[in-house]
PDB file of C-alpha atoms in Angstrom:
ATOM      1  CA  UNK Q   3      27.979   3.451  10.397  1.00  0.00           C
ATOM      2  CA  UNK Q   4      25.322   4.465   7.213  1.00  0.00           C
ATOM      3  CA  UNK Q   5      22.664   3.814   7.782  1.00  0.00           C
ATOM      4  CA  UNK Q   6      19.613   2.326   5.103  1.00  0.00           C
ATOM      5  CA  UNK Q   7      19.709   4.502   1.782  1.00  0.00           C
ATOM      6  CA  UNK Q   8      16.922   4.193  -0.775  1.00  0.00           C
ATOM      7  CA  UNK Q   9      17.840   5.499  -4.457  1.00  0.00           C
ATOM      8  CA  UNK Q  10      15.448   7.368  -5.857  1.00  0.00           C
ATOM      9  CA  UNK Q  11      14.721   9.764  -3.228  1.00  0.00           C
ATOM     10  CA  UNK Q  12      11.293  10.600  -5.573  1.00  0.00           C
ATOM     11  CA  UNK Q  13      10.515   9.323  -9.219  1.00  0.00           C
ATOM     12  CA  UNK Q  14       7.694  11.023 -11.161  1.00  0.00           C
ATOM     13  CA  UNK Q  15       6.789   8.360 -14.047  1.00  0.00           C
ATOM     14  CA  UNK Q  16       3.865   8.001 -16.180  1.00  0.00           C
ATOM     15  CA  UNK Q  17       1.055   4.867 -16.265  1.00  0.00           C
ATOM     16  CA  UNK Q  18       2.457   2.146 -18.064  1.00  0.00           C
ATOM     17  CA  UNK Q  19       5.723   3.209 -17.449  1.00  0.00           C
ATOM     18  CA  UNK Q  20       8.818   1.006 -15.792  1.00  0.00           C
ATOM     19  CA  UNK Q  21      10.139   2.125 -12.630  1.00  0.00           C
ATOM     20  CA  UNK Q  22      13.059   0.398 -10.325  1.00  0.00           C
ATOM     21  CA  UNK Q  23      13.783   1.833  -6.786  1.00  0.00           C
ATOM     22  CA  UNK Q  24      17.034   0.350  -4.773  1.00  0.00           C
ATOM     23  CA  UNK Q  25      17.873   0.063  -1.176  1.00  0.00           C
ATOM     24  CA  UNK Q  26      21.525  -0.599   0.398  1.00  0.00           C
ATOM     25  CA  UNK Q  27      20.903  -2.261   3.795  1.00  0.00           C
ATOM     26  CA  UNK Q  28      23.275  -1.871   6.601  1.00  0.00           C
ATOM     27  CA  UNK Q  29      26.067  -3.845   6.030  1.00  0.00           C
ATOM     28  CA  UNK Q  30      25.769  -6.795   7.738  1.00  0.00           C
ATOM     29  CA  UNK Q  31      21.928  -7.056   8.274  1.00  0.00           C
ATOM     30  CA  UNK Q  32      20.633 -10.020   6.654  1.00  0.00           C
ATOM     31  CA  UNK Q  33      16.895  -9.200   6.879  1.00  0.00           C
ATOM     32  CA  UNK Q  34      15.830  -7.074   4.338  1.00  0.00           C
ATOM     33  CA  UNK Q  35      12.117  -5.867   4.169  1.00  0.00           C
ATOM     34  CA  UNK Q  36      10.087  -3.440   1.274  1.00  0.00           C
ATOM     35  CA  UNK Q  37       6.667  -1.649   3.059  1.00  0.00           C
ATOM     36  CA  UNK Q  38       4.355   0.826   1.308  1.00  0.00           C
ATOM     37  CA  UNK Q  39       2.562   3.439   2.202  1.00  0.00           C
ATOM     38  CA  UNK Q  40      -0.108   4.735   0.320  1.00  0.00           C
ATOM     39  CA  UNK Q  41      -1.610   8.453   1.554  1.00  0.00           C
ATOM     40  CA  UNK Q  42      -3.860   8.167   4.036  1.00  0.00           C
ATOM     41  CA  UNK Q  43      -3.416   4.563   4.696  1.00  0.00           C
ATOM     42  CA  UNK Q  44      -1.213   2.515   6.801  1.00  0.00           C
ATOM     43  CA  UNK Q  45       2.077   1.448   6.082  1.00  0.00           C
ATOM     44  CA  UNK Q  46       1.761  -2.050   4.438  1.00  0.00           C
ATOM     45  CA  UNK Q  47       4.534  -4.519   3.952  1.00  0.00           C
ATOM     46  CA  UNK Q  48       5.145  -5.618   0.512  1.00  0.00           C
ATOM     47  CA  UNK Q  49       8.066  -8.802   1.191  1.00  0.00           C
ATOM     48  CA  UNK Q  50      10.584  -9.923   3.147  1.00  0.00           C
ATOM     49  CA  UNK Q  51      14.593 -11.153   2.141  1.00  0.00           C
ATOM     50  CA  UNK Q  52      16.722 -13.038   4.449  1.00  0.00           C
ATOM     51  CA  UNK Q  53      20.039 -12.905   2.642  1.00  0.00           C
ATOM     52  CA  UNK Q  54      19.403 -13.414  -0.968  1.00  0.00           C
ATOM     53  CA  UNK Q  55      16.057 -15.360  -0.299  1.00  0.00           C
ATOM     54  CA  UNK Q  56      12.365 -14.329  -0.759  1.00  0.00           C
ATOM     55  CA  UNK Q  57      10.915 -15.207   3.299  1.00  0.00           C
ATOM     56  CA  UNK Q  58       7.632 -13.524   2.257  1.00  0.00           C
ATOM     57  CA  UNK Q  59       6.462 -11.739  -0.398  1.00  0.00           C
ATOM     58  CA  UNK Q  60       2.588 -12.336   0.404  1.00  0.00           C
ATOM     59  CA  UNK Q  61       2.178  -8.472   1.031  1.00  0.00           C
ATOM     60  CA  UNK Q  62       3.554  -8.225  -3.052  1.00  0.00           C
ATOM     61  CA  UNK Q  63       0.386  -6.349  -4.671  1.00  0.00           C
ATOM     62  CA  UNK Q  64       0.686  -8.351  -7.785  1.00  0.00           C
ATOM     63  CA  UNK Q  65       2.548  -9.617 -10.666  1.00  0.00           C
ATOM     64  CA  UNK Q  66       3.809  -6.408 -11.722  1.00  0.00           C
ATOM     65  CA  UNK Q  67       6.066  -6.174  -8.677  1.00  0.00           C
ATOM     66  CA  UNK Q  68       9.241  -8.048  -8.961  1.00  0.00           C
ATOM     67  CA  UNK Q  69      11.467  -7.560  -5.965  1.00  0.00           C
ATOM     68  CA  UNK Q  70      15.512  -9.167  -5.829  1.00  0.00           C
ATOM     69  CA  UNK Q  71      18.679  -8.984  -3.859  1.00  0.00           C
ATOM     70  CA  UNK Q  72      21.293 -10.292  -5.547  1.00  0.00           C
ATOM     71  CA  UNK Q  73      24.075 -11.314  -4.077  1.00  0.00           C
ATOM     72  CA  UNK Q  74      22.446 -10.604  -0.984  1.00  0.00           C
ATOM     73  CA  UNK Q  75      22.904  -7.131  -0.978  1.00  0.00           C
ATOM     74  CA  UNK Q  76      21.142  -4.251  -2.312  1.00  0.00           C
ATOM     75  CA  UNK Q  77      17.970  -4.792  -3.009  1.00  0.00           C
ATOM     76  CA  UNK Q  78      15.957  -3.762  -6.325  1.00  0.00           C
ATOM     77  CA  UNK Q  79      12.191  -3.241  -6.210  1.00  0.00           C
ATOM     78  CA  UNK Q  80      10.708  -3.094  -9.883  1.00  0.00           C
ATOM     79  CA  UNK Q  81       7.365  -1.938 -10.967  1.00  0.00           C
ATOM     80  CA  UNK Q  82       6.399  -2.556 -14.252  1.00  0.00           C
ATOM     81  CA  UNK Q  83       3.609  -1.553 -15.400  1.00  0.00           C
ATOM     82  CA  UNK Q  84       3.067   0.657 -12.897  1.00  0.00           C
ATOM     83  CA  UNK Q  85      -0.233   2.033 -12.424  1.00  0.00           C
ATOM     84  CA  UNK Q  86      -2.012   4.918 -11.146  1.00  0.00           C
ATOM     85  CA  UNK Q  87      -2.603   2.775  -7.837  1.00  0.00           C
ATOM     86  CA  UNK Q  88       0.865   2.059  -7.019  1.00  0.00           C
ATOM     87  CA  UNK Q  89       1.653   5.725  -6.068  1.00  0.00           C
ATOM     88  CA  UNK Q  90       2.981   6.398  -2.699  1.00  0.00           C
ATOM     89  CA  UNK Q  91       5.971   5.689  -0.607  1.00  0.00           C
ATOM     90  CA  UNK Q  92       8.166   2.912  -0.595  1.00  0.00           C
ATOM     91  CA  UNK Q  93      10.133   2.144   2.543  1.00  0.00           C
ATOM     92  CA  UNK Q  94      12.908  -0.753   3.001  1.00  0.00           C
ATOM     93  CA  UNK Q  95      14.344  -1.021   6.537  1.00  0.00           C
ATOM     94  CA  UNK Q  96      16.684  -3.863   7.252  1.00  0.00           C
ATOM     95  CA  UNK Q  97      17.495  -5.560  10.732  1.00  0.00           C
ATOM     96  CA  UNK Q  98      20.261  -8.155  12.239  1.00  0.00           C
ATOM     97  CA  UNK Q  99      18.723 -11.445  12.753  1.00  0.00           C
ATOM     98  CA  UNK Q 100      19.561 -15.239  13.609  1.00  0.00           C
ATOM     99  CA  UNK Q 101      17.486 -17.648  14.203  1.00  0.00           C
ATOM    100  CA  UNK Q 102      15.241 -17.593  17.126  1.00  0.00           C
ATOM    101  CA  UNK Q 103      16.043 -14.440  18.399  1.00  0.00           C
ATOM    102  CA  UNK Q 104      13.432 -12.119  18.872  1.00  0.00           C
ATOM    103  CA  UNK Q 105      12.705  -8.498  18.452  1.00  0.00           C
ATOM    104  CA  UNK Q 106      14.683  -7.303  15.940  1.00  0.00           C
ATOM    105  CA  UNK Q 107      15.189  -3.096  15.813  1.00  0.00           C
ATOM    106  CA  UNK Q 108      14.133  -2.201  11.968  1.00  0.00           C
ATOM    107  CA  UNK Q 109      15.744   0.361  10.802  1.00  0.00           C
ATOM    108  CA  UNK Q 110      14.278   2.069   8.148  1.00  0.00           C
ATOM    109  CA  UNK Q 111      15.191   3.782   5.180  1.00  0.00           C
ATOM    110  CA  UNK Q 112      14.158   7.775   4.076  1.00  0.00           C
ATOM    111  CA  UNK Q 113      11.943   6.222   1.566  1.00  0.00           C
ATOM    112  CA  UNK Q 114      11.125   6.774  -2.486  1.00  0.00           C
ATOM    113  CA  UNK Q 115       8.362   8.487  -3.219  1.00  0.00           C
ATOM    114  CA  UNK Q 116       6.628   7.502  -6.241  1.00  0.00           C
ATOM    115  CA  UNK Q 117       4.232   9.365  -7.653  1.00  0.00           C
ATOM    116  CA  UNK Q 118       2.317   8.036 -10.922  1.00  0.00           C
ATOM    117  CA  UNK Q 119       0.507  10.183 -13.393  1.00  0.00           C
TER     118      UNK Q 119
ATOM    119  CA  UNK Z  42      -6.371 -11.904  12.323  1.00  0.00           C
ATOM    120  CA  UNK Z  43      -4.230  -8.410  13.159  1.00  0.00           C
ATOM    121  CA  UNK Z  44      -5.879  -5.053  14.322  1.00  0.00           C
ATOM    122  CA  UNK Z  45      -3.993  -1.951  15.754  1.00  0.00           C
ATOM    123  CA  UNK Z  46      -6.010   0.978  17.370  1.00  0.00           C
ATOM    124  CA  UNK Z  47      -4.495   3.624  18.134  1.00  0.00           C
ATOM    125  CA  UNK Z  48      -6.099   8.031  18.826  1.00  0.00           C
ATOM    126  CA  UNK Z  49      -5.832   9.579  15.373  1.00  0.00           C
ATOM    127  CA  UNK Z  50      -4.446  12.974  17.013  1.00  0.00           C
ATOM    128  CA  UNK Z  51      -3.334  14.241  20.265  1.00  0.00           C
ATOM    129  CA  UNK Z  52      -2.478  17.553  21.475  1.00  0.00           C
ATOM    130  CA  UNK Z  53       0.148  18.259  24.230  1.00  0.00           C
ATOM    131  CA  UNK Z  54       2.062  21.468  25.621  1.00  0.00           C
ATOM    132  CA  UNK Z  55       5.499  21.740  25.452  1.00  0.00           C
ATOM    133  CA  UNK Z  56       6.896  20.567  29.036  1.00  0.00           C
ATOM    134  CA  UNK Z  57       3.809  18.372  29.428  1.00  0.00           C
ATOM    135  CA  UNK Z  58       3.433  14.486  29.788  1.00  0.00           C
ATOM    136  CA  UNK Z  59       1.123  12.728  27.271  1.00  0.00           C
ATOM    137  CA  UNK Z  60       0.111   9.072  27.310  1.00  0.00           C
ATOM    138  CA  UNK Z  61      -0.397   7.471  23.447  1.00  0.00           C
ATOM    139  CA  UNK Z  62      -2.596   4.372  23.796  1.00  0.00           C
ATOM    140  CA  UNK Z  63      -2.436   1.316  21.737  1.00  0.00           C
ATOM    141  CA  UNK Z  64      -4.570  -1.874  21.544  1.00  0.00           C
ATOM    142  CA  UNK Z  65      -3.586  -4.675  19.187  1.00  0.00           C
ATOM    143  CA  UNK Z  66      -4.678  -8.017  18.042  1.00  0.00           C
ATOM    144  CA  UNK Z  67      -2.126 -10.362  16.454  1.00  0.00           C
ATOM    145  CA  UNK Z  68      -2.256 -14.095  15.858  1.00  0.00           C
ATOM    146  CA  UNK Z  69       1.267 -14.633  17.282  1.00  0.00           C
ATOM    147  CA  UNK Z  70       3.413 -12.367  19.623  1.00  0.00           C
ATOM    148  CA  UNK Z  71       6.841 -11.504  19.097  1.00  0.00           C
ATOM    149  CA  UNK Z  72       6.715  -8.226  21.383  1.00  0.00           C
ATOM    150  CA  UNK Z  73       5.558  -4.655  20.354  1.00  0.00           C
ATOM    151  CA  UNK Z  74       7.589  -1.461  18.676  1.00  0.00           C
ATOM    152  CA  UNK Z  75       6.928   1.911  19.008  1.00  0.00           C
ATOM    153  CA  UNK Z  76       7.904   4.069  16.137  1.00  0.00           C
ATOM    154  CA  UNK Z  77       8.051   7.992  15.588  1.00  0.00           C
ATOM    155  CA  UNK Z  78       7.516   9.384  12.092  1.00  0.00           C
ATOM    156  CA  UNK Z  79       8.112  12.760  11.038  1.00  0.00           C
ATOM    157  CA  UNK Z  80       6.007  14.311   8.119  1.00  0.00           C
ATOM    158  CA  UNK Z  81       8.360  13.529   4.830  1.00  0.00           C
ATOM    159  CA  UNK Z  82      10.123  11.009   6.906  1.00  0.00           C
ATOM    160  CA  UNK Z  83      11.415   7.362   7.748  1.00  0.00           C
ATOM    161  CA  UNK Z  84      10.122   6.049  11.018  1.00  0.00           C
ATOM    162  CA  UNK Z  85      12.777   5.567  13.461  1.00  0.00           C
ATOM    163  CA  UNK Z  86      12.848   3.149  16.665  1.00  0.00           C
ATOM    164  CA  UNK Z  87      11.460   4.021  19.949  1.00  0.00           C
ATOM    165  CA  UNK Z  88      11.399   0.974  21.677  1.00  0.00           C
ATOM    166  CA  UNK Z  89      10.710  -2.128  21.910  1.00  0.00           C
ATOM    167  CA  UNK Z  90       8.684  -4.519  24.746  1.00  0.00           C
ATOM    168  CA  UNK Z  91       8.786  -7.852  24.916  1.00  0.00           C
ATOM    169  CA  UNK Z  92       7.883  -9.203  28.556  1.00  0.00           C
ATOM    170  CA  UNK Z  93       4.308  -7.308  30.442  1.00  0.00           C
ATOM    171  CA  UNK Z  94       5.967  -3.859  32.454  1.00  0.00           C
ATOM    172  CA  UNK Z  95       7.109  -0.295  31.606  1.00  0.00           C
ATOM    173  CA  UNK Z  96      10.590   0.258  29.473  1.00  0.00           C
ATOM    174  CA  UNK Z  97      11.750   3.379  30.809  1.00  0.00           C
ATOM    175  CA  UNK Z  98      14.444   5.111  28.001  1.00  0.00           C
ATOM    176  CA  UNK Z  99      14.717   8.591  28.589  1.00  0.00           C
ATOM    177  CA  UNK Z 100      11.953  10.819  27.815  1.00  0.00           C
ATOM    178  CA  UNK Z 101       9.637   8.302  26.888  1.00  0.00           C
ATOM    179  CA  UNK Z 102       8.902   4.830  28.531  1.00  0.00           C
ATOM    180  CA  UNK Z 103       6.858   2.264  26.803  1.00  0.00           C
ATOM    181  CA  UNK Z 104       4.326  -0.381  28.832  1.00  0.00           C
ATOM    182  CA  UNK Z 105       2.955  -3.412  28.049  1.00  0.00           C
ATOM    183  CA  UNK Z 106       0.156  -5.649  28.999  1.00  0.00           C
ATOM    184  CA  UNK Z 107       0.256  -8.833  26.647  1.00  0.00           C
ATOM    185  CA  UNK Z 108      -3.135 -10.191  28.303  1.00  0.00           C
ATOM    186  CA  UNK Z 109      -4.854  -7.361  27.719  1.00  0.00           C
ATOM    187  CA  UNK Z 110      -3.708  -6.747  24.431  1.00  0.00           C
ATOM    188  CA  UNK Z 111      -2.162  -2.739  25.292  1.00  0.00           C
ATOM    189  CA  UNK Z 112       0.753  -0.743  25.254  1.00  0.00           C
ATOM    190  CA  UNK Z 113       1.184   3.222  25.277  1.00  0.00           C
ATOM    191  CA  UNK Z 114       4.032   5.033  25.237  1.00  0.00           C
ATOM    192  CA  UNK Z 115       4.475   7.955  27.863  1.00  0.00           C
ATOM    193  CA  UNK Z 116       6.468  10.977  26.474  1.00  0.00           C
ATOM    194  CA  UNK Z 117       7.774  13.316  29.183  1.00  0.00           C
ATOM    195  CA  UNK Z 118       8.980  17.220  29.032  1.00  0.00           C
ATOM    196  CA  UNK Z 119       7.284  17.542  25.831  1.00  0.00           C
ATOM    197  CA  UNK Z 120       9.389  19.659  22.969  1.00  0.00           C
ATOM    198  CA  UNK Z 121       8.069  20.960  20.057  1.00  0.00           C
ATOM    199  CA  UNK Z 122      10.658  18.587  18.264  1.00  0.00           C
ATOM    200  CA  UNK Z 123       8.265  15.904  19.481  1.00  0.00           C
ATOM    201  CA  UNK Z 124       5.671  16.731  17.021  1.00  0.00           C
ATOM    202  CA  UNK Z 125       5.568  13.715  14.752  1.00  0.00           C
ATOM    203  CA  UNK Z 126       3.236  10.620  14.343  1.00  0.00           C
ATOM    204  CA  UNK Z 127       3.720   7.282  17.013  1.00  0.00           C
ATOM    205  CA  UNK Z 128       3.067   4.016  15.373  1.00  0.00           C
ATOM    206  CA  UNK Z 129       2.553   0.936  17.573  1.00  0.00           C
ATOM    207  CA  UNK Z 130       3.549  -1.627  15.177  1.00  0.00           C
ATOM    208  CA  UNK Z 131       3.335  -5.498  16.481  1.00  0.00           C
ATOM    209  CA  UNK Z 132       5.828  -7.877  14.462  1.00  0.00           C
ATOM    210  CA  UNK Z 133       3.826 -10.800  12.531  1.00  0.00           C
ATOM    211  CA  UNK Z 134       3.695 -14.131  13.933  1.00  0.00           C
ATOM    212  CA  UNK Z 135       6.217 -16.470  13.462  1.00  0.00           C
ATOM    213  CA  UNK Z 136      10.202 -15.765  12.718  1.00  0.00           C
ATOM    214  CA  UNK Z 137       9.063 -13.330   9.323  1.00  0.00           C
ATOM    215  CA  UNK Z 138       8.675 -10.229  12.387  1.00  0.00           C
ATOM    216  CA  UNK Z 139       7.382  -8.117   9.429  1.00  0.00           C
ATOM    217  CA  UNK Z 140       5.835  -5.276  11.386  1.00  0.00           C
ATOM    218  CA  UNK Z 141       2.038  -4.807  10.982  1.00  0.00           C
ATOM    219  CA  UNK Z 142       1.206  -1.268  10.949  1.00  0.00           C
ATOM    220  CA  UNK Z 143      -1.776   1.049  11.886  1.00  0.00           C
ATOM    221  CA  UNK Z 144      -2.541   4.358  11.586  1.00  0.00           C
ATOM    222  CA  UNK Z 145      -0.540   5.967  13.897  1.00  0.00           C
ATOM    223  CA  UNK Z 146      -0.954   9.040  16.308  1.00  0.00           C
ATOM    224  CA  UNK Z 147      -0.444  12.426  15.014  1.00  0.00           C
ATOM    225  CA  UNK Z 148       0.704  14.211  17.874  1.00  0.00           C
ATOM    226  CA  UNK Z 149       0.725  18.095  17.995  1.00  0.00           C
ATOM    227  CA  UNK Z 150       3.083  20.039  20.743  1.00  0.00           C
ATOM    228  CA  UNK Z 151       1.951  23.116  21.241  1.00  0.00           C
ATOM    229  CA  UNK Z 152       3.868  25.976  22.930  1.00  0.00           C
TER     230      UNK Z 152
END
């Protein structure tokens, strides 16, 4: 079974510039989540998908972060304008669910670096 | 509010046990992972504890005391592979279980 894959593995981009990273899920997993870790802090979660749905996106920075999943799917994670700030890695893990179960394994992703000059 | 303390770095010898302590603070509960990160890497699942006691899985075994707000995770027969950073990472509250994140420990094997 493949496992999460996140498309670019590392994207070098200027300020100002427009970036989009992508994650594929495992098939069948219906939770979808974006974190970010910036270096030397901790890993921070950015939003949450359940299918093609936005659960929470309260960890979203700001406007300039626009985050979909089509289809329920892939997942897209756009930055635009992206700032100096917004360097670091972004992980997307994604995890079985139904309601009221518990404890859900996250599997995670190898991650995009993004580095912003 | 949500707080996870965890040692910043540990060193072990290879073939040794170490203990990696965790405290946590979260305004729900829906149990308590353990993750191991490699430098350059994704974290990947340890374990995962749910009800107070010790998970045993292995080489490592994860505890949990829900009163008191603690968990470690016990790695046995240290290897060198087991150089990496352990994250105790508490899902949120409610049915989001977005994992809250510290630091992590950075845990050195040395031969």
């Amino acid at each position: 079974e493949a496992g999460v894959t996140q498309f670019p593995s590392h994207s070098v981009i200027e300020k100002g510039q427009t970036v989009t990273l992508r994650c594929d899920p495992i098939s069948g997993h219906d939770n979808l989540y974006w974190y970010r870790r910036v270096m030397g802090k901790e890993i921070k979660f950015l939003l949450h998908f359940v299918k093609e749905s936005k659960q929470d996106e309260s960890g979203m920075p700001n406007n300039r972060f626009l985050a979909e999943r089509t289809g329920g799917t892939y997942s897209t994670l756009k930055v635009q304008p992206a700032e100096l700030e917004d360097s670091g890695v972004y992980f997307c893990a994604s995890s079985q669910g139904s309601s009221g179960r518990i404890g859900n394994e996250q599997f995670f992703g190898p991650g995009t670096r993004l580095t912003v000059l | 509010g949500q707080n996870i303390d965890q040692p910043t770095e540990m060193t072990a010898t290879e073939g040794a046990i170490v203990q990696i302590n965790c405290t946590y603070q979260t305004s729900g509960f829906n149990g308590l992972f353990w993750y191991q990160q490699h430098a350059g890497e994704a974290p990947t699942f340890l374990s995962y504890n749910v009800l107070d006691g010790l998970e045993e899985k292995g080489r490592f075994s994860s505890f949990l005391s829900r009163s008191k707000g603690y968990s470690y995770l016990l790695l046995k027969e240290l290897q060198m592979k087991d150089s990496a950073s352990y994250l105790c990472a508490p899902p949120g509250a409610g049915n989001n279980r977005k994992l809250i994140w510290g630091l992590g420990t950075s845990l050195a094997v040395n031969p």
